[in-house]
XYZ file of C-alpha atoms in Angstrom:
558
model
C 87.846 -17.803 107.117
C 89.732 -15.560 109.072
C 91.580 -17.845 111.268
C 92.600 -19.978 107.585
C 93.833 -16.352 106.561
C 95.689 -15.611 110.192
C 97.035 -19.244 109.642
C 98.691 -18.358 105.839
C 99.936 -15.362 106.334
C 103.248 -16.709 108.850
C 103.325 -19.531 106.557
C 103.901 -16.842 103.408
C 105.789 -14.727 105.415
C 108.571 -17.168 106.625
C 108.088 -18.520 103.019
C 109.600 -15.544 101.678
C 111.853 -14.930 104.184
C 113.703 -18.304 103.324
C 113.481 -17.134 99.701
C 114.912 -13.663 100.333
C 117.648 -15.715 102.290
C 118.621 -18.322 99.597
C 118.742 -15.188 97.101
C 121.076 -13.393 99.680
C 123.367 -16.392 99.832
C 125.273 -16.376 96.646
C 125.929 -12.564 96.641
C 126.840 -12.520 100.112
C 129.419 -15.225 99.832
C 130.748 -13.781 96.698
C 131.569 -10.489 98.874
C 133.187 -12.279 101.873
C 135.380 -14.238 99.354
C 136.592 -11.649 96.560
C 135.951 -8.649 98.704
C 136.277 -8.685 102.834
C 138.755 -11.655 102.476
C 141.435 -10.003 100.612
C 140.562 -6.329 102.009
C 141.220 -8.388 105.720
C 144.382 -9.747 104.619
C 146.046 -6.840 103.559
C 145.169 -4.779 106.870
C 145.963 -7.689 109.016
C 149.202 -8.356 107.170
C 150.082 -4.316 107.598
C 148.422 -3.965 111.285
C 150.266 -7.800 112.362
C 153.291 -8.464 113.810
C 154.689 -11.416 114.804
C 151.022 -12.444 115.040
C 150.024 -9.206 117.721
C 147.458 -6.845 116.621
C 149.674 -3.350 116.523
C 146.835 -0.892 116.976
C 149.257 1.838 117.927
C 150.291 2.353 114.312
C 146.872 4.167 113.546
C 148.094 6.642 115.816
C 151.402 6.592 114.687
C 150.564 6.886 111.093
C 147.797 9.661 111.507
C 150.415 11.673 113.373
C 153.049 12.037 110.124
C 152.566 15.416 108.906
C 152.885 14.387 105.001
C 149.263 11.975 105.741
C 147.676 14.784 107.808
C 148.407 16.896 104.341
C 147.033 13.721 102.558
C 143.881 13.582 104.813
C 143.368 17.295 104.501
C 143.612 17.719 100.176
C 141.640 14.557 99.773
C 138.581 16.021 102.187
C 139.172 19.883 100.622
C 139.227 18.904 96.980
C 136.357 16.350 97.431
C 134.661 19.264 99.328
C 135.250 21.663 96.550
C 134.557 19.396 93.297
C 131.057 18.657 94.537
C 130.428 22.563 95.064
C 131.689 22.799 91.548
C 129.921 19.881 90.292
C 126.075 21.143 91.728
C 126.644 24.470 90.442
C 126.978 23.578 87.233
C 125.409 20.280 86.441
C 121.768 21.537 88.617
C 121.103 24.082 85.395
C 121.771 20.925 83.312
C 119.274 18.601 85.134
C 116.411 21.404 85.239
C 116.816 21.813 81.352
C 116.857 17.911 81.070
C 113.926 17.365 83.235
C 111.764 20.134 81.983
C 112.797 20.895 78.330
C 111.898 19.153 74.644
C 114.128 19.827 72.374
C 116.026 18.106 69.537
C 118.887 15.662 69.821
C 117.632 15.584 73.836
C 118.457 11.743 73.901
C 121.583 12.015 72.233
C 123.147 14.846 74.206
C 121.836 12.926 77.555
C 124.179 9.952 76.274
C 127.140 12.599 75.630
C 126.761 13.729 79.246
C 126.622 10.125 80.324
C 129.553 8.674 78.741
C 132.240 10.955 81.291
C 130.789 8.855 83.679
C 131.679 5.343 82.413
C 135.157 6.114 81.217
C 137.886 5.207 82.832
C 139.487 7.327 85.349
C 142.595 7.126 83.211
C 141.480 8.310 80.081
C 139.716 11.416 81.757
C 143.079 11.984 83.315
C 144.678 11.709 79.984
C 141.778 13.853 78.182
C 142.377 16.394 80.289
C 146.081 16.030 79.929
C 146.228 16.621 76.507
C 143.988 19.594 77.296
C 145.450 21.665 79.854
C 149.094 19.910 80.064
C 152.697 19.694 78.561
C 151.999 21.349 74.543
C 147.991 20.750 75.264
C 145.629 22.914 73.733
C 145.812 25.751 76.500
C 149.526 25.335 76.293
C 149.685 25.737 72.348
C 147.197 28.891 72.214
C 147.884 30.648 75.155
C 150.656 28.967 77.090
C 148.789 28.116 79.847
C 149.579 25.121 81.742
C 147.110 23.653 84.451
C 147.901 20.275 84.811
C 150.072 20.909 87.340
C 147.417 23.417 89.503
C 144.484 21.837 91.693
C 142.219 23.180 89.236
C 142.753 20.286 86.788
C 141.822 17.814 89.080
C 139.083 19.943 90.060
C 137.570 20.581 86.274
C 137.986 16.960 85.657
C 136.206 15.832 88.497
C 133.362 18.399 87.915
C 133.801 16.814 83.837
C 133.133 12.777 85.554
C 130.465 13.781 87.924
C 127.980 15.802 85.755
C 125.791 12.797 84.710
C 125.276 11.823 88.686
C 123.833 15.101 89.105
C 121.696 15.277 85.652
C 120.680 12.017 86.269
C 119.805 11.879 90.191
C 118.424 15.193 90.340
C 116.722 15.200 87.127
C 115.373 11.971 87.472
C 113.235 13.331 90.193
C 112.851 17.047 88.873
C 110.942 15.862 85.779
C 108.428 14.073 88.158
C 107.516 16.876 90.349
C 104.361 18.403 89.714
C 104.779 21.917 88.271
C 101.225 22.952 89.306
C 102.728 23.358 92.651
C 104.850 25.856 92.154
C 102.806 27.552 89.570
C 99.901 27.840 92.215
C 102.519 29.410 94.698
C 103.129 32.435 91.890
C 99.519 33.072 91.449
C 99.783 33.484 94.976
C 102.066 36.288 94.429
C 105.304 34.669 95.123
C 108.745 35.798 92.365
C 110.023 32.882 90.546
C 112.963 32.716 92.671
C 111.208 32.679 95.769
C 108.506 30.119 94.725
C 111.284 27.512 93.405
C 112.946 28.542 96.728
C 110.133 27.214 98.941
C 108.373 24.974 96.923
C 110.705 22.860 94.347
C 113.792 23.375 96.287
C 112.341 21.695 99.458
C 110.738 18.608 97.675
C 114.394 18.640 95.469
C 116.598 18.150 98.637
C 116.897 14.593 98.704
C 117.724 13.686 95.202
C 120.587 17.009 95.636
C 121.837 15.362 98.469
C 122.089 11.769 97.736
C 123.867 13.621 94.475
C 126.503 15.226 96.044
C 127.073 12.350 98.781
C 127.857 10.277 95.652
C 129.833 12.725 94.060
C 131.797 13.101 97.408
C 132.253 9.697 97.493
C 133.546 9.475 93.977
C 135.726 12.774 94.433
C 137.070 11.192 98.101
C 138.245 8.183 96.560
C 139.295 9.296 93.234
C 142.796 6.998 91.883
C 143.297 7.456 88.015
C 142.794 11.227 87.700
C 144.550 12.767 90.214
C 147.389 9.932 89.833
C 147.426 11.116 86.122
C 146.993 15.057 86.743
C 148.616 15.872 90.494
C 152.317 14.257 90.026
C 153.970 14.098 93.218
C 152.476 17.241 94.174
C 148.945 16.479 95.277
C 147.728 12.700 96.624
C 144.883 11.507 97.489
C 144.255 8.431 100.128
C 143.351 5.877 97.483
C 146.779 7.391 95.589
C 148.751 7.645 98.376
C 147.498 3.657 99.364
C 148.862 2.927 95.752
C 152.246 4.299 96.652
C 152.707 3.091 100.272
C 151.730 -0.343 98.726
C 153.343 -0.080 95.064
C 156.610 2.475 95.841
C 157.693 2.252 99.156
C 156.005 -1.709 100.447
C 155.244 0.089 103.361
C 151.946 -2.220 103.832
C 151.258 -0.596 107.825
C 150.493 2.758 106.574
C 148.567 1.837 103.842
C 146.427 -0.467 106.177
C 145.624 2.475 108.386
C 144.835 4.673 105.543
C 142.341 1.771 103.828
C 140.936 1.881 107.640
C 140.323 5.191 107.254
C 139.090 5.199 104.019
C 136.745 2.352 104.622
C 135.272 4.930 107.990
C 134.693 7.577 105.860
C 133.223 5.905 103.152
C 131.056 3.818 105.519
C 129.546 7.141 107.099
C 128.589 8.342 103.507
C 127.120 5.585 102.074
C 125.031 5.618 105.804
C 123.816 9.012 105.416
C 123.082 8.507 101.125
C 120.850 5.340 102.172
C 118.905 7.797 104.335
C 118.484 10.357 101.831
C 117.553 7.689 98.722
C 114.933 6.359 102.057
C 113.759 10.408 101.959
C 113.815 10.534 98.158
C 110.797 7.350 97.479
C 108.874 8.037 100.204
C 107.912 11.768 100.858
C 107.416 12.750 97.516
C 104.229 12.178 95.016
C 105.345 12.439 91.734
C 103.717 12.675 88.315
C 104.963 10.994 84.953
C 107.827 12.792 83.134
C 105.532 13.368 80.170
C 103.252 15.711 82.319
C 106.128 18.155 83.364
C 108.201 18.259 79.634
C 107.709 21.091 76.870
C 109.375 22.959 74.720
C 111.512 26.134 75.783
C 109.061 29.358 75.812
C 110.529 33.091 76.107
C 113.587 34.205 75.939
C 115.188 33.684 79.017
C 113.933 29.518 78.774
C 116.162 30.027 75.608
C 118.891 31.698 76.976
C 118.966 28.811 79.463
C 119.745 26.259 77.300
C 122.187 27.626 74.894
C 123.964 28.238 78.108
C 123.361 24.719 79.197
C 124.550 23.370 75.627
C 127.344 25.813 76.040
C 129.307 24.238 79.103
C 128.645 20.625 78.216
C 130.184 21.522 75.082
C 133.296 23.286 76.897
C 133.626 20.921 79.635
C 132.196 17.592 78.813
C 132.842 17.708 74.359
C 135.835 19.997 74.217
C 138.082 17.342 76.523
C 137.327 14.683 74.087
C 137.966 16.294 71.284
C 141.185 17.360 72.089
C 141.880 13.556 72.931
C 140.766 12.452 69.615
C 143.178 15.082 68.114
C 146.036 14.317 69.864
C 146.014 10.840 69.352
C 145.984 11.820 65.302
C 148.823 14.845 65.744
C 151.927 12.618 64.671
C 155.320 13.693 63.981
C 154.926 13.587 60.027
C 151.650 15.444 60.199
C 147.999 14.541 61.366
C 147.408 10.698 60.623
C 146.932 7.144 62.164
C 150.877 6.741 62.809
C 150.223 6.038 66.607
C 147.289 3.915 65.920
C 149.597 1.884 63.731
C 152.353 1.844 66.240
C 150.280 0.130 68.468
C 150.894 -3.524 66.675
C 153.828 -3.500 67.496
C 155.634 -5.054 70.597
C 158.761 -3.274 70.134
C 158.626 -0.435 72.645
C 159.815 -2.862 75.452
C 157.246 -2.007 78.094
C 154.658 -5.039 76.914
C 155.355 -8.305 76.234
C 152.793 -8.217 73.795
C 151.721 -5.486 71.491
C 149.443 -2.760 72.862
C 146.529 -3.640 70.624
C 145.968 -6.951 72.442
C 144.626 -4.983 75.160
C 141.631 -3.870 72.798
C 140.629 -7.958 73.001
C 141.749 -8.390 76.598
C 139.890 -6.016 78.002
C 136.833 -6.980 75.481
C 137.181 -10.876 77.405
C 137.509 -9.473 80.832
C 134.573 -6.835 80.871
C 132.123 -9.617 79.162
C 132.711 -12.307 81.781
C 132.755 -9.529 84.734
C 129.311 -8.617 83.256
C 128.149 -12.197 83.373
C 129.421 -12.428 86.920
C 128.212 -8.743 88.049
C 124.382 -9.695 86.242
C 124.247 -13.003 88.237
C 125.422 -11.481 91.545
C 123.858 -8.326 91.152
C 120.381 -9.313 89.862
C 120.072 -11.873 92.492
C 121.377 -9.119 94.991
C 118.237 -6.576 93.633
C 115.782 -9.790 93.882
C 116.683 -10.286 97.608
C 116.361 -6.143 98.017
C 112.868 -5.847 96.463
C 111.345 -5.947 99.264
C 113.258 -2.714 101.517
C 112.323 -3.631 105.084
C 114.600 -4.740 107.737
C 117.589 -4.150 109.632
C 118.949 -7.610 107.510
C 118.119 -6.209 104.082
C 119.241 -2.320 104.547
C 122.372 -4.070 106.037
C 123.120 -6.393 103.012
C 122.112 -3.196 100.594
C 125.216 -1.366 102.130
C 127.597 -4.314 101.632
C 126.942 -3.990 98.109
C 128.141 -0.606 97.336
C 131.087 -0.890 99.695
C 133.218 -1.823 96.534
C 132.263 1.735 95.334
C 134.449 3.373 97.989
C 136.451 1.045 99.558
C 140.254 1.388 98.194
C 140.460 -0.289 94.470
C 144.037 -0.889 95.203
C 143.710 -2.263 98.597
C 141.442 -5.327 96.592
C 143.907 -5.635 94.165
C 146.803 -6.016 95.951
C 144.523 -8.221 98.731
C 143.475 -10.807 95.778
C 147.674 -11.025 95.672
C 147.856 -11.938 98.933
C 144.956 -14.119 100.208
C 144.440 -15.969 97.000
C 147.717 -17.486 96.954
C 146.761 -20.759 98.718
C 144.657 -23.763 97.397
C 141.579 -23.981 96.841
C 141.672 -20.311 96.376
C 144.844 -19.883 94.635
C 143.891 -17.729 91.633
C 147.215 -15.582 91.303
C 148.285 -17.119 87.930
C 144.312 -17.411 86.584
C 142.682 -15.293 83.922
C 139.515 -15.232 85.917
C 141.097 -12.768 89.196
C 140.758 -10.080 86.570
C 136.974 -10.325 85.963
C 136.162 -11.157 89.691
C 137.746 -7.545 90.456
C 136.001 -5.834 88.011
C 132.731 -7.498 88.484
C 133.012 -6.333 92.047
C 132.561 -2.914 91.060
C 129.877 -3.985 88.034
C 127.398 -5.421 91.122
C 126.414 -1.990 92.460
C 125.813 -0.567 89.321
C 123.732 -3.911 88.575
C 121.667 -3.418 91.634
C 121.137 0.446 91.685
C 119.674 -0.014 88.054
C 117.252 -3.120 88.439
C 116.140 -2.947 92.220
C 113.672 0.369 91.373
C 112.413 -1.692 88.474
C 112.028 -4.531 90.575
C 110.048 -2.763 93.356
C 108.007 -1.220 90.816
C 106.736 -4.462 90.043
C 102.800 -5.107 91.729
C 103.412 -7.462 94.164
C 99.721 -8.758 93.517
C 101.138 -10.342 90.262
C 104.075 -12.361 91.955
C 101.301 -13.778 94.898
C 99.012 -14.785 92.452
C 101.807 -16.290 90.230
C 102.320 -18.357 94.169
C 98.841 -19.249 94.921
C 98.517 -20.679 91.131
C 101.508 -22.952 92.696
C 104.354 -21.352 90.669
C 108.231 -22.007 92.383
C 109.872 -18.904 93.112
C 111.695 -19.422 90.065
C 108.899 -19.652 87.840
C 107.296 -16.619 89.551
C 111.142 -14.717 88.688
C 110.899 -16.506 85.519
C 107.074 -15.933 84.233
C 105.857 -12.332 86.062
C 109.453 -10.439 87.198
C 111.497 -11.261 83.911
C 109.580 -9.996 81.124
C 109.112 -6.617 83.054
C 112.384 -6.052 84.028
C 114.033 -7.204 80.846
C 114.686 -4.038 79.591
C 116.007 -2.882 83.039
C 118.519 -6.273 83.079
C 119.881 -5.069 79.331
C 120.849 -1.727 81.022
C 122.151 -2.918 83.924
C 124.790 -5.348 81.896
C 125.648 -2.664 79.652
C 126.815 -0.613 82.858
C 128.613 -3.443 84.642
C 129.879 -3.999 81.255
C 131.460 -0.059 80.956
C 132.522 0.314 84.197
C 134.166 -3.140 83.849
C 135.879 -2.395 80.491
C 137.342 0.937 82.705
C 138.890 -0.110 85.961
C 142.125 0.271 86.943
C 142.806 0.664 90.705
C 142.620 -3.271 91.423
C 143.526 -4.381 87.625
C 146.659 -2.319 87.761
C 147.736 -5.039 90.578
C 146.759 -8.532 89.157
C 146.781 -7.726 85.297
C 149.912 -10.014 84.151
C 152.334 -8.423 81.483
C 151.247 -10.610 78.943
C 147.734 -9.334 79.272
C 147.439 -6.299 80.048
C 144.171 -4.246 79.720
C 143.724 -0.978 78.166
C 143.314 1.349 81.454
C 146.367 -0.575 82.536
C 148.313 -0.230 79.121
C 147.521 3.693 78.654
C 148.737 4.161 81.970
C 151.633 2.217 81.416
C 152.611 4.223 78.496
C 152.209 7.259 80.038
C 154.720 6.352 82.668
C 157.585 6.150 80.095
C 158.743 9.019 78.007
C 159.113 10.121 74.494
C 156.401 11.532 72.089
C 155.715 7.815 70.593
C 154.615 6.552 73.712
C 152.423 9.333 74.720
C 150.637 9.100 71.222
C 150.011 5.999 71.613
C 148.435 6.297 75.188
C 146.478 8.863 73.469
C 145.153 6.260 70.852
C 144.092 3.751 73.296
C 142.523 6.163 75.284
C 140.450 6.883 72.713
C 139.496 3.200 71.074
C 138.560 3.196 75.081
C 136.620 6.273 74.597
C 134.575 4.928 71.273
C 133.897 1.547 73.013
C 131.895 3.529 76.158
C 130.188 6.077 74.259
C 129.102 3.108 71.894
C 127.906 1.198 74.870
C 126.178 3.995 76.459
C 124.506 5.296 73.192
C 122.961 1.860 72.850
C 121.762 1.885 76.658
C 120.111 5.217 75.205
C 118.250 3.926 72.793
C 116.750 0.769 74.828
C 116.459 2.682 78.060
C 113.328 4.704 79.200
C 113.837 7.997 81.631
C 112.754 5.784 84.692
C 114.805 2.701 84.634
C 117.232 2.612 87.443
C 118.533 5.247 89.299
C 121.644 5.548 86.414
């Protein structure tokens, strides 16, 4: 018996490691086509000349005193957004995790949907906040949008759900009897959170604020938007060396460095998530949720409720009423203005990019679910040099430059069998590239919940690996799959960074079009970006309150 059981056991084991392989294979030739390909092509084409490798740019480029500035704001403003964003999201995720109270599910989709919009229309909510005849500017005359400290309040405004979310997640797990036995004990409040949540809360704060870091680092749309020529960071300043001045050498070096940086923190976040799932035993949320007692528990969340309404409600409010502020009085004149292909900056009207970016985010999402859920099968099980390795090719697209893709699918798909420059699909491939992490982050905890008993039975009955995927994995992770394509599907509908490259005139998508129209000038224009932005706006927060309602407070790690 035992030497029939030493005998099975390689068998199984190679079994599934040809399995894991063959479920690597599409993703990973997805990524070297639509994602190290044209990222390759671009650098080489900067870092080439007359077919010699010019390494001695780097040095040359690094040495300019107007990049060093660019190195230095993009580091010191990421720095200082993620302070921001932890000091005022953390008493959000403690009232999430450990208060019941009404409308909870409903306000956690209103602090959700920041996260899914498009950079563009944050930049623009926040420009019709603080900028040009904004609210500030009407009430008090104060004008930010040209300070740091709109970039800053709007990153702090996108980033709250990573913290409430991450943090939270894990916050409502952790057993309160612990710290409630350190008080009998005679330790203060403070000092028992201090030595007793605090410690088991480090991981989930730091993988937090490595993501908001990496979000901050690389941010495109709002500090395009909100820092004029004043303030750049590298994934801007990429766009203009690339866009403005077809200077392709510096922006190769500064994708190099980008694609460093952003390689270091994704290394150190996988460590952290690794910390998070294994040191901790948690409880079910249910054991650690109840209603506010006292009055400071109270005080707490009307405070809470207080700056989500400021900073997260108040932004999109003001959107919503600037879009309806016309010249003859408060109405739908921009939304009507929008049929029309008059303005001379489309060749189509702007309301065509309500449907265009409807068909590009829904076959993105079919591409992002395929890749992605095969991606989070091969990842199920988490040891391995091979499978950490693949895991951090997938959320590469998360920090590598946006533009750099775009303007790469330009330039390496321009040659049969691969040329794709005048098809529909380049859109969706881009956007589906940055639908797979999201995809993966929210099914593979799911997945790996699943007992592994179940799928080996499912074998020895002689079930396929398909039919095992099909009959045991499926039906539990259904629910998780729905949420996943509703994200891919959000974040989809929103980018810009690559879409702003290979979206043709005559099909332009919404991100795309409001940014578009706030290049030009004139009231007409910028009421109409306002009135996309916010059709944009409606679509998200639909999507996300409909995640809401399907989701449970343990599916994913979004």
């Amino acid at each position: 018996m035992d030497l029939a059981r030493t005998e099975v056991a390689p068998r199984r084991s190679r079994k599934e490691s040809a399995t894991r392989i063959g479920l690597m294979a599409l993703p990973v030739a997805f990524f070297a086509v639509f994602f190290a390909y044209p990222v390759a092509a671009i650098v080489a084409r900067g870092l080439k000349t007359d077919g010699a490798w010019r390494f001695g740019r780097i040095g040359e480029v690094l040495a300019q005193s107007d990049i060093r500035h660019v190195l230095w704001f993009t580091t010191w403003q990421a720095l200082v957004s993620t302070a921001l964003t932890l000091l005022i999201a953390l008493p959000g995720a403690y009232v999430f995790a450990r208060f019941d109270f009404r409308g909870k599910q409903v306000l956690r989709a209103v602090v959700t949907v920041p996260f899914v919009l498009p950079t563009v229309v944050v930049g623009t909510a926040f420009l019709a906040l603080v900028g040009r005849g904004g609210l500030l500017d009407q009430l008090w005359g104060v004008r930010l949008d040209t300070t740091v400290w709109a970039i800053l309040l709007a990153h702090v405004f996108f980033n709250y759900a990573v913290v409430v979310r991450t943090v939270g997640g894990l916050w409502s797990q952790l057993d309160p009897r612990q710290e409630e036995a350190a008080r009998m004990l005679g330790a203060s409040r403070f000092a028992a959170w201090r030595k007793v949540t605090l410690p088991a809360l480090s991981p989930a704060v730091a993988a937090a604020a490595l993501m908001v870091f990496l979000f901050t680092f690389t941010s495109f749309g709002v500090v395009q938007i909100l820092g004029g020529p004043t303030f750049s960071t590298l994934e801007v300043e990429i766009y203009r060396q690339t866009s403005e001045i077809f200077d392709l050498a510096t922006a190769a070096v500064l994708t190099i460095v980008q694609f460093v940086a952003v390689g270091a923190i994704l290394a150190v976040h996988a460590w952290t998530v690794r910390r998070r799932e294994t040191a901790l035993r948690l409880v079910a949320p249910e054991v650690t949720v109840r209603r506010p007692r006292g009055a400071g528990q109270w005080a707490l969340l009307g405070g809470v409720l207080a700056s989500i309404l400021v900073l997260l409600v108040l932004p999109l409010g003001v959107l919503v009423q600037r879009s309806l502020d016309a010249p003859g009085g408060y109405g739908f004149a921009y939304y009507k203005a929008l049929t029309s292909a008059d303005s001379g900056i489309f060749l189509v009207a702007p309301i065509a990019a309500i449907g265009n970016s409807l068909e590009y985010a829904l076959a993105a999402t079919a591409i992002a679910v395929v890749i992605g859920g095969l991606a989070a099968a091969a990842l199920t099980r988490r040891t391995g040099r091979l499978v950490r390795g693949f895991d951090a090719l997938l959320m590469l697209p998360l920090g590598v430059s946006a533009v750099t893709v775009g303007f790469g699918f330009l330039i390496a798909l321009d040659e049969p069998p691969l040329d794709l420059r005048s098809s529909w699909i380049l859109v969706p491939l881009a956007q589906a590239l940055v639908g797979v992490p999201f995809v993966v982050r929210t099914m593979l905890p799911v997945l790996r919940a699943v007992d592994g008993r179940l799928r080996e039975a499912a074998a020895v009955l002689g079930a396929s690996p398909w039919r095992v995927w099909r009959e045991v994995d499926l039906p539990l992770v259904r629910r998780a799959l729905l949420i996943a394509a509703g994200f891919a599907f959000a974040v989809s509908l929103g980018e810009f960074g690559a879409t702003v490259f290979i979206a043709r005139p005559d099909n332009p998508t919404l991100p795309v079009a409001v940014a578009r129209l706030l290049g030009r000038a004139g009231d007409l224009n910028y009421g109409q970006a306002m009135a996309l932005s916010t059709i944009l706006m409606v679509v998200c927060a639909v999507a996300l309150l409909l995640l809401e309602r399907i989701r449970t407070d343990r599916t994913g790690e979004f």
